[in-house]
C-alpha positions as a Markdown table, in Angstrom:
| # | Residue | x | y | z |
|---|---|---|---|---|
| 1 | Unk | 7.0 | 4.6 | -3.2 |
| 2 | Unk | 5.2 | 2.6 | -1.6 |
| 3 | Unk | 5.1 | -1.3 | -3.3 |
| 4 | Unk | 2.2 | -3.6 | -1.9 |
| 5 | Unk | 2.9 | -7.4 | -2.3 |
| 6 | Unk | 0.2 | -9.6 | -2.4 |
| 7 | Unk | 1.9 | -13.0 | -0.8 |
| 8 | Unk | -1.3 | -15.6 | -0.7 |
| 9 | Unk | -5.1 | -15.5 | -1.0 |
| 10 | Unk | -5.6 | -13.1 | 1.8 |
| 11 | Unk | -1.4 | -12.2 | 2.9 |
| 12 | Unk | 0.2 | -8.8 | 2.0 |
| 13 | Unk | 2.8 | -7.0 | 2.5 |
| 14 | Unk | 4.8 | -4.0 | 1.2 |
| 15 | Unk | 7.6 | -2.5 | 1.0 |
| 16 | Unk | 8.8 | 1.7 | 1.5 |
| 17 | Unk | 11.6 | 3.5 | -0.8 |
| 18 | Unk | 12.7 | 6.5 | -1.5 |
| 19 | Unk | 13.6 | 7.7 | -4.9 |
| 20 | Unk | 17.5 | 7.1 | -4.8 |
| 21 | Unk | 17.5 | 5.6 | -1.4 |
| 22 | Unk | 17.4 | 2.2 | -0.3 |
| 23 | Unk | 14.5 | -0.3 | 0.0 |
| 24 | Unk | 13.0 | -1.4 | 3.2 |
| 25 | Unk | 12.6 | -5.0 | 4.1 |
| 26 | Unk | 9.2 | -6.6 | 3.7 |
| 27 | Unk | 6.7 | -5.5 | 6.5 |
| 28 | Unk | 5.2 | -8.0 | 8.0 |
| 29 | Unk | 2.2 | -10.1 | 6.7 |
| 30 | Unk | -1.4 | -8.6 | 6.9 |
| 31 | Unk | -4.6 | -10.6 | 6.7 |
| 32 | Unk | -6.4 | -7.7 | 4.6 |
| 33 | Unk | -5.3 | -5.8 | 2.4 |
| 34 | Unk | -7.0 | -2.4 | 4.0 |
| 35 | Unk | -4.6 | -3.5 | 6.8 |
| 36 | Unk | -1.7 | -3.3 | 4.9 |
| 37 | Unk | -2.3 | -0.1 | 3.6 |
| 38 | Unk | -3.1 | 1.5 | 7.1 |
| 39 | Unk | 0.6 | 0.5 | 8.6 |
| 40 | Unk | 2.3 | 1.8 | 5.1 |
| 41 | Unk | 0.7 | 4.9 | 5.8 |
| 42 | Unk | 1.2 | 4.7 | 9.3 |
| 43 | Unk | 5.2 | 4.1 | 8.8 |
| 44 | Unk | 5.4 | 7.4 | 6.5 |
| 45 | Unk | 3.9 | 9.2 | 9.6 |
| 46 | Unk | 3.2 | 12.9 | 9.0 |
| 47 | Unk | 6.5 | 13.3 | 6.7 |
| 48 | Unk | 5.1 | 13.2 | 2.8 |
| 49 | Unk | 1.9 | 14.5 | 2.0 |
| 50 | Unk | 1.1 | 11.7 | -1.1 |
| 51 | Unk | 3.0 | 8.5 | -1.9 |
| 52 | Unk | 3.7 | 6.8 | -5.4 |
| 53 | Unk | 1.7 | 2.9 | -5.6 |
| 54 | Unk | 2.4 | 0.3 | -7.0 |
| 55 | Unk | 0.4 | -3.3 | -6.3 |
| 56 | Unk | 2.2 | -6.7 | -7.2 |
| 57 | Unk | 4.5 | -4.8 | -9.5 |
| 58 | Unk | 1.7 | -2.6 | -11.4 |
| 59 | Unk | 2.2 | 1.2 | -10.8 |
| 60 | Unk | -1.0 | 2.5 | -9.8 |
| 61 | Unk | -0.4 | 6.1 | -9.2 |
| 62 | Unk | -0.3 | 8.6 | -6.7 |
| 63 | Unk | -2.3 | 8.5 | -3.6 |
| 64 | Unk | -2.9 | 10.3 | -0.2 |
| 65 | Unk | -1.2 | 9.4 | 3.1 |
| 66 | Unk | -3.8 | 10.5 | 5.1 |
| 67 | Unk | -6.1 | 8.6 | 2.6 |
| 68 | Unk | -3.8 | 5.5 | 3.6 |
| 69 | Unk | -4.3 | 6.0 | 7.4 |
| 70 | Unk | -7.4 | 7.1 | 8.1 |
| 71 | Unk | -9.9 | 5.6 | 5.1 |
| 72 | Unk | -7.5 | 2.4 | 3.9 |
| 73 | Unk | -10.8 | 0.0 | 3.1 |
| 74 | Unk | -11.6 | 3.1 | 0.7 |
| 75 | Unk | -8.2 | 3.0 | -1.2 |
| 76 | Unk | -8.3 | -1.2 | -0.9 |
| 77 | Unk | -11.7 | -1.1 | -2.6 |
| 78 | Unk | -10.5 | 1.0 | -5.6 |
| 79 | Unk | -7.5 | -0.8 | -6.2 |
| 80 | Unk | -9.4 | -4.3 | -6.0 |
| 81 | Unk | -12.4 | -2.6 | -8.8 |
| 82 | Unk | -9.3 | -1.5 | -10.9 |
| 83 | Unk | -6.5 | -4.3 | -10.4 |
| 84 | Unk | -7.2 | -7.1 | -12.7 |
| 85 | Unk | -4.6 | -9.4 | -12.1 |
| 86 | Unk | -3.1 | -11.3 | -15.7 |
């Protein structure tokens, strides 16, 4: 699961667990959110094929790795035409 944190206007960060297993720290902050993404996807390296979302606490879904790392402004556009915020 991957759990991205929106922090500020334009500051992210996200956080990597494993279903039973402890949560990771924060990462650091990212600018963009396409950057966040990228080093989430990055971090999981070539272990896990697809990754559970979840964006400021709303579960998205199920999503690519690779998608993450090599087309992240892809997966950042659909998730900003989708995420409505309350």
């Amino acid at each position: 699961m991957i759990d991205i944190q929106r922090i500020g206007p334009d500051a992210y960060c996200h956080r990597i667990s494993a279903q039973g297993g402890a949560t990771q720290e924060a990462s650091r902050t990212f600018v963009a959110l396409e950057h966040c993404l990228r080093d989430a996807g990055e971090s999981l390296g070539r272990y896990f094929a697809q990754v559970e979302l979840k964006f400021d606490g709303l579960f998205l879904g199920a999503c690519a790795v690779d998608a993450l790392r090599n087309t992240p402004q892809a997966v950042a556009r659909r998730i900003s035409q989708h995420y409505q915020p309350a």
